[in-house]
mmCIF file of C-alpha atoms in Angstrom:
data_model
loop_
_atom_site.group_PDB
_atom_site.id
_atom_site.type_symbol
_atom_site.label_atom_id
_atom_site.label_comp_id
_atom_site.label_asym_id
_atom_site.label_seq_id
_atom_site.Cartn_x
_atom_site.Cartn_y
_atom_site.Cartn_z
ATOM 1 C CA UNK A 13 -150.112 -74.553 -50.802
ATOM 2 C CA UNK A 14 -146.763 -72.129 -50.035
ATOM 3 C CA UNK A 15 -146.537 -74.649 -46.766
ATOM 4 C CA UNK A 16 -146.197 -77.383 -48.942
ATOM 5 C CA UNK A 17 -144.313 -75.978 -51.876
ATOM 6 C CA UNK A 18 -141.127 -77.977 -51.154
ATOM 7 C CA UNK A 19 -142.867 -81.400 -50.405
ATOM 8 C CA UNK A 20 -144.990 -80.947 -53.776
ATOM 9 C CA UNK A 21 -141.428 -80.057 -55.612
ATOM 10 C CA UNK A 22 -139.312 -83.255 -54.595
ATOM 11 C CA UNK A 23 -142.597 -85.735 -55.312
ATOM 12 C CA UNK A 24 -143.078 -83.974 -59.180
ATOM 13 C CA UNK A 25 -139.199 -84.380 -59.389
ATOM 14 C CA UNK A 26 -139.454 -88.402 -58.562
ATOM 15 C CA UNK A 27 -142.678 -88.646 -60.673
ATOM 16 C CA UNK A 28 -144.831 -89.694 -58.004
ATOM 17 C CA UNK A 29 -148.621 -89.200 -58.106
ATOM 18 C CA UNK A 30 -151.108 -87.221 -55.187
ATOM 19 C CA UNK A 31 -153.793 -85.768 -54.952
ATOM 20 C CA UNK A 32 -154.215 -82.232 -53.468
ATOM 21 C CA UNK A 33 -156.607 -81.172 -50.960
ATOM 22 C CA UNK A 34 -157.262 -77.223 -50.359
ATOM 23 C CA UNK A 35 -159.275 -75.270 -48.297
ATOM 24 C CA UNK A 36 -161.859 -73.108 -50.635
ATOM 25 C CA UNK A 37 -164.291 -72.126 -47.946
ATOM 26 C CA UNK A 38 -164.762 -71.749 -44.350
ATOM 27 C CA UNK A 39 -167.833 -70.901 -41.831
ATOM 28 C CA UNK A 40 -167.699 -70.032 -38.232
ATOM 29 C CA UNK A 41 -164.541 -70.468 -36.072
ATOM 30 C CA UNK A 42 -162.412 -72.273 -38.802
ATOM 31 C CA UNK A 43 -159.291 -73.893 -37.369
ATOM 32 C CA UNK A 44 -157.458 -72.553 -41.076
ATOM 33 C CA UNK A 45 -157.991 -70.227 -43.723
ATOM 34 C CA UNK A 46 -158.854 -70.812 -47.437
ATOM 35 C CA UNK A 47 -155.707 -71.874 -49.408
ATOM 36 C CA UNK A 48 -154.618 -74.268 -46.763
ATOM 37 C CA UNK A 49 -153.458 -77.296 -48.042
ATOM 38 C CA UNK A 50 -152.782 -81.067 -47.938
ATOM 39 C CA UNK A 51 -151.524 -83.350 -50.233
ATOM 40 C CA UNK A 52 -151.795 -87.556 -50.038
ATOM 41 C CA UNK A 53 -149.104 -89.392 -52.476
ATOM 42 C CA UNK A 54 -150.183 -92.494 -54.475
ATOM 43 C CA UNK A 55 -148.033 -94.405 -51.257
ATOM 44 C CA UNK A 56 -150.213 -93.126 -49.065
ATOM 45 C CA UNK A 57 -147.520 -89.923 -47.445
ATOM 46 C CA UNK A 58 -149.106 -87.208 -46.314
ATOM 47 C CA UNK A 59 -148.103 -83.553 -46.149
ATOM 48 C CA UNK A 60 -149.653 -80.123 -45.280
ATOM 49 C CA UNK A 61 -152.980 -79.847 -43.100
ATOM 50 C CA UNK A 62 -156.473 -78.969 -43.744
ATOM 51 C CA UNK A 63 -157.557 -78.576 -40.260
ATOM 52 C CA UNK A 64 -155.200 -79.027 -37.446
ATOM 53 C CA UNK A 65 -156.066 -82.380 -36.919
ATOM 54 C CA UNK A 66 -160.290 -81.917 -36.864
ATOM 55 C CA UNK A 67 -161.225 -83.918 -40.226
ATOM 56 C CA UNK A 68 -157.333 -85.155 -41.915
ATOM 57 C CA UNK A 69 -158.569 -88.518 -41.538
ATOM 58 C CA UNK A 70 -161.923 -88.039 -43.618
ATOM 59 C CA UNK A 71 -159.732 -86.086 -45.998
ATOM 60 C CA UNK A 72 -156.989 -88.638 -46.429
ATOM 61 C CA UNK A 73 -159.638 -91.440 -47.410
ATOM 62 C CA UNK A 74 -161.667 -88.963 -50.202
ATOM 63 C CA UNK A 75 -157.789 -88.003 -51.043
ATOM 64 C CA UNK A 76 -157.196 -91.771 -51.801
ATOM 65 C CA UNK A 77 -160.253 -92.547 -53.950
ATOM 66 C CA UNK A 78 -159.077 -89.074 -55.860
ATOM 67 C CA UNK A 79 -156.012 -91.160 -56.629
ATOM 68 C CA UNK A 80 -158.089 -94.290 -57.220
ATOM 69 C CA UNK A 81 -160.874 -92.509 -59.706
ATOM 70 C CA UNK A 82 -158.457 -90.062 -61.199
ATOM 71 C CA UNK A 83 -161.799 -87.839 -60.662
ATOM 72 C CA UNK A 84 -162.189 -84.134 -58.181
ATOM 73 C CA UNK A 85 -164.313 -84.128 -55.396
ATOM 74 C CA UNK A 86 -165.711 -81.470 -52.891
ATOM 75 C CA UNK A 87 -166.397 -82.184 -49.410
ATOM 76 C CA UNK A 88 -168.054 -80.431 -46.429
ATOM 77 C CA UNK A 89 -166.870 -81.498 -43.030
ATOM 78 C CA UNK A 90 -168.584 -79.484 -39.638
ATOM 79 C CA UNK A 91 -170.558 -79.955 -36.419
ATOM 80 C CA UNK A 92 -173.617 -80.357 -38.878
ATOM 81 C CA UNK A 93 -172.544 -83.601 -40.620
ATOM 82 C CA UNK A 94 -173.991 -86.782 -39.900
ATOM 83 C CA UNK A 95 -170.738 -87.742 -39.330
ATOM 84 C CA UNK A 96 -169.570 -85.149 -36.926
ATOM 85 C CA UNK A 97 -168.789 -87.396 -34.137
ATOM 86 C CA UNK A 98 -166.231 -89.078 -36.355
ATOM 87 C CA UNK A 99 -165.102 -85.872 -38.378
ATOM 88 C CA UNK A 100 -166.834 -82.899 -36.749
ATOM 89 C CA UNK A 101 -165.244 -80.134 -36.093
ATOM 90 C CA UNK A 102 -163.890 -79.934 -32.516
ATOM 91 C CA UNK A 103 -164.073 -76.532 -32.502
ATOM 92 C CA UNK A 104 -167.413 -75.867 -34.100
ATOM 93 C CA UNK A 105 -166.276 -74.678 -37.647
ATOM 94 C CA UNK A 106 -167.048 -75.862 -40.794
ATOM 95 C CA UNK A 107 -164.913 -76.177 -44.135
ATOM 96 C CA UNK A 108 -165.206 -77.136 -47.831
ATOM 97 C CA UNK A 109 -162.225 -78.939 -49.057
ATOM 98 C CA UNK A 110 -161.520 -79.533 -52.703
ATOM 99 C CA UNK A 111 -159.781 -82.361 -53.500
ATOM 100 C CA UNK A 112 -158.026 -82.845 -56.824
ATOM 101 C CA UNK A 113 -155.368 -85.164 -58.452
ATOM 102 C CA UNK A 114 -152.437 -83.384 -59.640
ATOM 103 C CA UNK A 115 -153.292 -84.247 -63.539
ATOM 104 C CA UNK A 116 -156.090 -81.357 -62.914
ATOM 105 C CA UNK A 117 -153.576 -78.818 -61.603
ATOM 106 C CA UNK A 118 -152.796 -76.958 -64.889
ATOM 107 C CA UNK A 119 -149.172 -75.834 -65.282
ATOM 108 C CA UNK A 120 -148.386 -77.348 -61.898
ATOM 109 C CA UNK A 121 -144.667 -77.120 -62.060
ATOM 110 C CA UNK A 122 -144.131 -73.478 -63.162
ATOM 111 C CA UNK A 123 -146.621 -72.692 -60.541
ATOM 112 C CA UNK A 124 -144.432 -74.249 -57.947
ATOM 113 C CA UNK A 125 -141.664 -72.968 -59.029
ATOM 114 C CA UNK A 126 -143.107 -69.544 -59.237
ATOM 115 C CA UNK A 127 -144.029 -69.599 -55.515
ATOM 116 C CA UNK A 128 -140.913 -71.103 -54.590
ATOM 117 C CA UNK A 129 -139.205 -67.928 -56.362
ATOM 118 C CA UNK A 130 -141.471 -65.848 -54.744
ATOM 119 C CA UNK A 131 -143.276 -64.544 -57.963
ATOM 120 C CA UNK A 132 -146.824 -63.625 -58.237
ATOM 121 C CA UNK A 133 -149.198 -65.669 -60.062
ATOM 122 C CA UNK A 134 -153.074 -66.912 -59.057
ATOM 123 C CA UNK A 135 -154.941 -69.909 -59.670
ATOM 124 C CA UNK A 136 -158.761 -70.458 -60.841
ATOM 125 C CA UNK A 137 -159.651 -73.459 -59.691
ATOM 126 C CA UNK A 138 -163.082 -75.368 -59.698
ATOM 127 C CA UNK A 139 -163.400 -78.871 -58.807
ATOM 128 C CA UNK A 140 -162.190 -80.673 -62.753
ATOM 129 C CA UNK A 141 -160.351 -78.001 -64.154
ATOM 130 C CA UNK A 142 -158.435 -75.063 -62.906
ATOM 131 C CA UNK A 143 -156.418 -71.937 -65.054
ATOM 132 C CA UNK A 144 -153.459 -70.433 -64.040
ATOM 133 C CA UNK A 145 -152.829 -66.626 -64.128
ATOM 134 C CA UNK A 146 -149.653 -64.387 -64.216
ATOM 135 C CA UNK A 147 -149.598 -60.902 -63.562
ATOM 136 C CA UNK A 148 -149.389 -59.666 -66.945
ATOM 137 C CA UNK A 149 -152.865 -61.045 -68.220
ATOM 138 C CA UNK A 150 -151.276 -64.426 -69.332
ATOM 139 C CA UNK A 151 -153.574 -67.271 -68.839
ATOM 140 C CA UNK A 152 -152.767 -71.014 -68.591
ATOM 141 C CA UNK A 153 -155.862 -73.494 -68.567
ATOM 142 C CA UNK A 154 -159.326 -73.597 -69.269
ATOM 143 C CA UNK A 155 -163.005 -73.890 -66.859
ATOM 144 C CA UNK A 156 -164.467 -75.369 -70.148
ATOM 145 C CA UNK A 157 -166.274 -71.967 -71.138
ATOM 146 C CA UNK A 158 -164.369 -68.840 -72.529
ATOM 147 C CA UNK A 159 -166.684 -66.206 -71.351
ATOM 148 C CA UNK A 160 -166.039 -67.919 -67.810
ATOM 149 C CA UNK A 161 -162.520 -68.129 -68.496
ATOM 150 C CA UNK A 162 -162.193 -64.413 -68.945
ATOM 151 C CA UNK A 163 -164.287 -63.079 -65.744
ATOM 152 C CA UNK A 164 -162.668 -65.798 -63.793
ATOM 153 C CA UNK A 165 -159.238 -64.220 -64.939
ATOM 154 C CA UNK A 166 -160.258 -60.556 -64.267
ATOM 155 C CA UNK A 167 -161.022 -61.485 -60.737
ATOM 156 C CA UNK A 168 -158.485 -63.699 -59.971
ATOM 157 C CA UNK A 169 -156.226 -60.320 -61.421
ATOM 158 C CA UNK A 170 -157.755 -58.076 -59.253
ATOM 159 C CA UNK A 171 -157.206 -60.873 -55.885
ATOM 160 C CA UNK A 172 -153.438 -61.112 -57.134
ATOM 161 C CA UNK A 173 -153.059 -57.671 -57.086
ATOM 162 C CA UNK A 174 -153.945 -57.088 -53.536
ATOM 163 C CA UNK A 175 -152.648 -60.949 -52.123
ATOM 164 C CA UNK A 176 -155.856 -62.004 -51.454
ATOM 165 C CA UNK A 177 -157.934 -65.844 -51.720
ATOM 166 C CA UNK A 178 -161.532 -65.452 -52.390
ATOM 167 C CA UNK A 179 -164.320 -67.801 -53.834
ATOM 168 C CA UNK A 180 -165.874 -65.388 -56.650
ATOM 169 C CA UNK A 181 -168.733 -65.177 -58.965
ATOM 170 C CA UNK A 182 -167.944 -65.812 -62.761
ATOM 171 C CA UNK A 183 -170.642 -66.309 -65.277
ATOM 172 C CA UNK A 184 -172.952 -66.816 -61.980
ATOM 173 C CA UNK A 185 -170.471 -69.575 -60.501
ATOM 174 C CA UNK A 186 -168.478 -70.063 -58.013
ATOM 175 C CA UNK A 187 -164.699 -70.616 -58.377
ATOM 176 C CA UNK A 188 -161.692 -70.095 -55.842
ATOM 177 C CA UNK A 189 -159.226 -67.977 -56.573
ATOM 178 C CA UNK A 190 -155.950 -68.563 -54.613
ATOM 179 C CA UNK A 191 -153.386 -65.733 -55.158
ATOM 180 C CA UNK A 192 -149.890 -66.249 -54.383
ATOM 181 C CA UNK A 193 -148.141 -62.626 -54.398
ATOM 182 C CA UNK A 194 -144.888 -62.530 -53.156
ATOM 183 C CA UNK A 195 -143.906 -62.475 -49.571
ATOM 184 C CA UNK A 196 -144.662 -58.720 -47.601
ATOM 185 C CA UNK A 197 -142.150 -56.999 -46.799
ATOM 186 C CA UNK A 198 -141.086 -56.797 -43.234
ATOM 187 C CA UNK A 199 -138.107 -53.528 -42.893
ATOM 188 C CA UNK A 200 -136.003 -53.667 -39.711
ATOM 189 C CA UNK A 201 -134.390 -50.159 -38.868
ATOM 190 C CA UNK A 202 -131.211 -50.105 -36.367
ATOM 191 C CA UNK A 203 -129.032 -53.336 -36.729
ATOM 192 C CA UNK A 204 -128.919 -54.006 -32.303
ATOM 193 C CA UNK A 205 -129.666 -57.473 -30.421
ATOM 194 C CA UNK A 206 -133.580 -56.564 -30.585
ATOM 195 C CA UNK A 207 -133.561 -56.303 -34.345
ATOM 196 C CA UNK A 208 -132.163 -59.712 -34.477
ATOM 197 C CA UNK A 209 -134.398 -60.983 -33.229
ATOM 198 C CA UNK A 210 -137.639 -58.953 -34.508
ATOM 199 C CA UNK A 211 -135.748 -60.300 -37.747
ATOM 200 C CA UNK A 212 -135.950 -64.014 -37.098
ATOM 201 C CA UNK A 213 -139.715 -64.108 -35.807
ATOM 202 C CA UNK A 214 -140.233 -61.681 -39.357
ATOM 203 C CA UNK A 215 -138.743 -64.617 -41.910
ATOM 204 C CA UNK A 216 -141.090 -67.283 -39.564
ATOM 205 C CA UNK A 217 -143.957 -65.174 -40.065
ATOM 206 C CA UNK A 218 -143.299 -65.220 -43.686
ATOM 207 C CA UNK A 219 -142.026 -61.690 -44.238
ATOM 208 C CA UNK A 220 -139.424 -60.492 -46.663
ATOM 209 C CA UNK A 221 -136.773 -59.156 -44.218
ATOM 210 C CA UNK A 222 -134.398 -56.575 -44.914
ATOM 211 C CA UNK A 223 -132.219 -54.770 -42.149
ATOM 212 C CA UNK A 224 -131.034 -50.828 -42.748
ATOM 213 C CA UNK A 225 -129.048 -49.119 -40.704
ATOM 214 C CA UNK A 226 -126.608 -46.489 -41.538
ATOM 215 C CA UNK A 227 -123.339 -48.089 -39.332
ATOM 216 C CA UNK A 228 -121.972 -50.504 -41.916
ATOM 217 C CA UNK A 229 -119.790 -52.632 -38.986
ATOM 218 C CA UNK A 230 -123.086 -53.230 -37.324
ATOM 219 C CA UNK A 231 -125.135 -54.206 -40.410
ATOM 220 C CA UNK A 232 -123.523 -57.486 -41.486
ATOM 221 C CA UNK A 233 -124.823 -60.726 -42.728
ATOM 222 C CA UNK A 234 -123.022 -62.349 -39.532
ATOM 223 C CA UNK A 235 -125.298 -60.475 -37.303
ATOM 224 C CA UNK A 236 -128.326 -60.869 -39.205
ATOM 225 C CA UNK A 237 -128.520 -64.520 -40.873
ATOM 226 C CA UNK A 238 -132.139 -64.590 -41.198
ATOM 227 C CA UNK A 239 -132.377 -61.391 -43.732
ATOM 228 C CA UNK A 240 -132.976 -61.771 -46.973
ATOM 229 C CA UNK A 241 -131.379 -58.051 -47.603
ATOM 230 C CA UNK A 242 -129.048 -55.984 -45.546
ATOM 231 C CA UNK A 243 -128.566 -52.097 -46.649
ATOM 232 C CA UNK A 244 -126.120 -49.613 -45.385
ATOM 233 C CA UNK A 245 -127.857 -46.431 -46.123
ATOM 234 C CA UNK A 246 -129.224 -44.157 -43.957
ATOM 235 C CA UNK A 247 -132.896 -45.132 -42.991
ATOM 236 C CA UNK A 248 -134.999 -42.440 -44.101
ATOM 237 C CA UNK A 249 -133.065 -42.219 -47.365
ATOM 238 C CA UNK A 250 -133.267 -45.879 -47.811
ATOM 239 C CA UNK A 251 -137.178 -45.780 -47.263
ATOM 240 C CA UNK A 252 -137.221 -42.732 -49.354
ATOM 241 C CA UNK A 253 -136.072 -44.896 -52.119
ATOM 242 C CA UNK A 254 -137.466 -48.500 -51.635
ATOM 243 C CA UNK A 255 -141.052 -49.853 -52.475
ATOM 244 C CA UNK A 256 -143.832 -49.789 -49.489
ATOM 245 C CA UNK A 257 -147.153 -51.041 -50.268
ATOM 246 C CA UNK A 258 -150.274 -51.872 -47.905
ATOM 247 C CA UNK A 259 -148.754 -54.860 -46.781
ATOM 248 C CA UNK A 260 -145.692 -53.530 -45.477
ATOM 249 C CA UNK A 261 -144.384 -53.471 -42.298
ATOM 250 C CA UNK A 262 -141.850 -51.255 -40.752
ATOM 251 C CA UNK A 263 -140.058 -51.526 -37.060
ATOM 252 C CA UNK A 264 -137.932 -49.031 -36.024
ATOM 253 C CA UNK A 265 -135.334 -50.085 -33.299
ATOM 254 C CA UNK A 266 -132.813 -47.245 -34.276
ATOM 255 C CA UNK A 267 -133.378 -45.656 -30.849
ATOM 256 C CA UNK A 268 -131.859 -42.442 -31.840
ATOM 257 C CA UNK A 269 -133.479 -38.960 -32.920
ATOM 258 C CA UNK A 270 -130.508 -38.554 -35.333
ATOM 259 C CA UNK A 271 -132.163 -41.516 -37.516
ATOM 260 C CA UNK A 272 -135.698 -41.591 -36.334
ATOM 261 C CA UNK A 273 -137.086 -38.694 -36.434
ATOM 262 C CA UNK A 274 -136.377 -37.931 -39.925
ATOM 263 C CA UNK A 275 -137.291 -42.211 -40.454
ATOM 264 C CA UNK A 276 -140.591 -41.595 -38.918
ATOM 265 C CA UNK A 277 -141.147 -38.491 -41.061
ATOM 266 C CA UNK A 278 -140.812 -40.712 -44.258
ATOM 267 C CA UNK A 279 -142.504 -43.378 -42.667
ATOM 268 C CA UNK A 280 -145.732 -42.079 -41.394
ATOM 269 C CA UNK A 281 -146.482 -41.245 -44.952
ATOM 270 C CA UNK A 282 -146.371 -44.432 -46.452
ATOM 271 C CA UNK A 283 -149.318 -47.072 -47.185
ATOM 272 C CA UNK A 284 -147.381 -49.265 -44.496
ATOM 273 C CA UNK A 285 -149.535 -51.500 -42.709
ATOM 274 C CA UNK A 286 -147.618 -51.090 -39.493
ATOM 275 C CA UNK A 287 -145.160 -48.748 -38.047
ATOM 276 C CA UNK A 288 -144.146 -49.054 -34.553
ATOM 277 C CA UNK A 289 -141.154 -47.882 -33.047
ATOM 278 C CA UNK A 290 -138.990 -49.116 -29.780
ATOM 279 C CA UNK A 291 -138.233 -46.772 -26.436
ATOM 280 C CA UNK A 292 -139.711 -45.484 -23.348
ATOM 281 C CA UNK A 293 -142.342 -43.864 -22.261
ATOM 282 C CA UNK A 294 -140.258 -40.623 -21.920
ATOM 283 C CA UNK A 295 -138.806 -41.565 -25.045
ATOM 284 C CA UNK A 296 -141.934 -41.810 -26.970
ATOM 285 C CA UNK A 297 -143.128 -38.290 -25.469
ATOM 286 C CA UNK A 298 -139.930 -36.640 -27.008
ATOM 287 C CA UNK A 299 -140.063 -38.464 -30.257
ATOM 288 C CA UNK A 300 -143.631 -37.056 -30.628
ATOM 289 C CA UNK A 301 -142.812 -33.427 -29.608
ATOM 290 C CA UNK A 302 -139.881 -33.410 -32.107
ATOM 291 C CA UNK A 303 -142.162 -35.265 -34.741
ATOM 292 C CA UNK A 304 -145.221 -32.177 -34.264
ATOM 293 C CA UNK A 305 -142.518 -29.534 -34.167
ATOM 294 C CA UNK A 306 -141.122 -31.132 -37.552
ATOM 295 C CA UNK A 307 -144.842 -30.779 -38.708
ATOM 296 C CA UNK A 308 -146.316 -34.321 -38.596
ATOM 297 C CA UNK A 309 -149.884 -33.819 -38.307
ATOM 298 C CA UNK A 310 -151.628 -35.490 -35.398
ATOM 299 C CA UNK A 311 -153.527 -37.969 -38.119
ATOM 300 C CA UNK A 312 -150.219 -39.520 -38.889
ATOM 301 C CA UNK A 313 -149.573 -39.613 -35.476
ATOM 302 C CA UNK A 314 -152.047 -42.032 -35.120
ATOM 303 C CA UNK A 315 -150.497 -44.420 -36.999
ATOM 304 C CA UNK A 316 -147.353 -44.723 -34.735
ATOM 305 C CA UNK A 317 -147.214 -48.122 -32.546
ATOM 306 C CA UNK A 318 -145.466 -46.653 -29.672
ATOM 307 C CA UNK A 319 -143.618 -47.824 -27.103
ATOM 308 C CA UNK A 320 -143.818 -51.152 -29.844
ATOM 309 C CA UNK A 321 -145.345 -54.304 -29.333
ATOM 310 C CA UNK A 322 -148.168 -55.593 -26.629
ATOM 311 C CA UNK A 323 -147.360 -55.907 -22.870
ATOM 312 C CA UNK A 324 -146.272 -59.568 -22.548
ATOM 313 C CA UNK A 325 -143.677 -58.112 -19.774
ATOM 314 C CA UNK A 326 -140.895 -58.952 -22.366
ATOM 315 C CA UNK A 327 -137.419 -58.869 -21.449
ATOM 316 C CA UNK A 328 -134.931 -59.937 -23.555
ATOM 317 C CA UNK A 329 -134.535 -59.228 -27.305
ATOM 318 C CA UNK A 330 -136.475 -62.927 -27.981
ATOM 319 C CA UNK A 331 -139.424 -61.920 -25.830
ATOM 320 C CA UNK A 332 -139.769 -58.355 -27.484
ATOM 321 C CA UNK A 333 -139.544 -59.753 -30.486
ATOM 322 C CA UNK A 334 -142.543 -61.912 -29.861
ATOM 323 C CA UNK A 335 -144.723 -58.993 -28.301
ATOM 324 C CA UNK A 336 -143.708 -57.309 -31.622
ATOM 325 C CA UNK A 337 -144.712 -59.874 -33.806
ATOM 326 C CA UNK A 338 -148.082 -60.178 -31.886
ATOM 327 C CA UNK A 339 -149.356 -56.772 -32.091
ATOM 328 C CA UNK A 340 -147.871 -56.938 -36.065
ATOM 329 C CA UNK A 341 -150.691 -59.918 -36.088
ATOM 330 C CA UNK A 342 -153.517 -58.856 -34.236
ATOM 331 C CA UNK A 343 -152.930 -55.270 -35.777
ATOM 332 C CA UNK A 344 -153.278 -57.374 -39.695
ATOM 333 C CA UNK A 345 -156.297 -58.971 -38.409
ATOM 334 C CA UNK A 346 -158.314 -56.739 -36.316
ATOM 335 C CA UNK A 347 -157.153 -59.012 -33.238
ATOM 336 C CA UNK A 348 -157.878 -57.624 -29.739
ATOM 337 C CA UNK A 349 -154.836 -58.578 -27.976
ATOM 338 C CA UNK A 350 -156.768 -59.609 -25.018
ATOM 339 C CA UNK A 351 -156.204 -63.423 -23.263
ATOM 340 C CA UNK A 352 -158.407 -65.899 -25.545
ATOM 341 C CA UNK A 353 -160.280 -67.308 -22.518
ATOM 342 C CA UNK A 354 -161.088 -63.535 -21.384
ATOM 343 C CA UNK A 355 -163.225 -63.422 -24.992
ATOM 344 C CA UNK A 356 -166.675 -64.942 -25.312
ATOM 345 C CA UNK A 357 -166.489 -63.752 -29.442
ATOM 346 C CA UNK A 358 -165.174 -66.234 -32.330
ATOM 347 C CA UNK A 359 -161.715 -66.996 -32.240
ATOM 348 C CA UNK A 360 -161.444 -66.624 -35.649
ATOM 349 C CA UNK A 361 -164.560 -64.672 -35.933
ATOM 350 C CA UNK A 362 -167.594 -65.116 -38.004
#
């Protein structure tokens, strides 16, 4: 729903009615992931997507008799429908939508605004009811039972806590949990052209952006519009002193041993979920030598993305910034890097 956040905001604000449809489950080569959303106004707008394209018709006319019947529905759209010539799947997948008017959407405005704010909270949702949880064990809502209230909360907890979506079992049911945890962090180190630009393609990915670098008349607002935080520290006492979780992700363009070497020693201790760092090939080599002779074991090492980014035979800062932002990707999802119609496998896999 985070796609939709701001379309969902302006139609509460002028009272008008929809009815929200959301990805709970997928099979196969999905075209999107659970949590993926639509939403279909009493007029008959329509904002968000389901599928790319594949089924928005079939959803738009259950989305309408949602509106119509005030009541929730569930639908399966795939390849295996008796409909699939009309709503198939193009690309073989299959997907359960939920589809739900907004009077079943419990606390619906402080859950907008709390993604819009970027603070955590997760939703329980089955197809008539739905609660609402916030990080510290407040609940919103009911499913109708309190025993499934309470396991449904403890998983949807444990989801929130990590940023994950999940159907889960509670009192032998299914429900969907949909976590929305704030936005990962993305940490750009050494304010030049290329961290510009590794910066915009980080706030379009979604990422919390900040830019460090220890030269305050390079590290500027003006030079980096797209951050949401720009510190004038040195880098490996700013990362030292800042949160980094699993999610986090950590580019260092400094291109100088006087701030990456000790950066990298910080660094390749963290959780991060990615570290890669620009230069050569010769440059690499030496930053490696000088890392081992500052006693970085070889495990940690082998953590370090390298020269950075995949070989797209980037050039300019934009291009890099897009082979960074690629291996970042296929890196978060076990991607392979390799040209799609080189692969026989699942694009999205099973």
């Amino acid at each position: 729903m985070r796609d939709i956040v701001d379309g969902l905001l302006a139609w509460r604000a002028s009272g008008t009615e929809f009815a929200l449809a959301t990805v709970v489950n997928t099979w196969r080569s999905a075209p999107r992931q659970p949590g993926a959303a639509m939403a279909v106004s009493a007029s008959g707008e329509v904002i968000g997507s389901v599928s790319g394209g594949c089924v928005e018709g079939a959803v738009y006319a259950a989305a309408q008799e949602v509106l119509q019947t005030g009541k929730a529905q569930t639908q399966v759209y795939g390849v295996s429908d008796g409909d699939a010539l009309e709503v198939g799947l193009t690309c073989g997948g299959t997907i359960e939508v939920m589809i739900q008017p907004a009077a079943a959407l419990t606390a619906i405005d402080e859950v907008l605004d709390a993604v819009t704010a970027g603070r955590p909270v997760a939703t329980v949702t089955v197809p008539d009811a739905q609660l609402v949880v916030w990080p510290d064990e407040q609940v919103e809502g009911t499913l109708g039972d309190a025993e499934l209230d309470r396991q449904a909360a403890q998983q949807a907890a444990g989801l929130l806590a990590h940023g994950r979506s999940a159907i889960v079992q509670a009192c032998e049911r299914e429900v969907f949990v949909q976590s929305y945890a704030a936005p990962a962090r993305m940490i750009v180190f050494g304010a030049i052209d290329f961290a510009a630009a590794v910066a915009r393609i980080g706030k379009f990915l979604g990422y919390q952006v900040t830019v460090c670098d220890a030269r305050g008349v390079f590290a500027t607002p003006a030079r980096f519009p797209e951050a949401d935080e720009i510190v004038v520290e040195w880098p490996h006492r700013y990362l030292e002193s800042t949160e980094v979780d699993e999610r986090t992700v950590l580019c260092v363009l400094t291109h100088d041993p006087k701030f990456d070497i000790p950066l990298l020693q910080v660094a390749l201790h963290t959780p991060a979920r990615y570290i890669g760092a620009m230069g050569s090939r010769r440059t690499c080599e030496d930053r490696l030598a000088r890392l081992r002779e500052a006693g970085v074991s070889e495990a940690a090492l082998s953590r370090l993305r390298a020269p950075i980014g995949l070989d797209l035979g980037a050039r300019t800062p934009e291009e890099t910034a897009v082979a960074v932002a690629a291996e970042i990707v296929a890196l978060s999802w076990g991607g392979s890097g390799a040209p799609l119609t080189d692969l026989t496998a699942p694009i999205h896999g099973a």
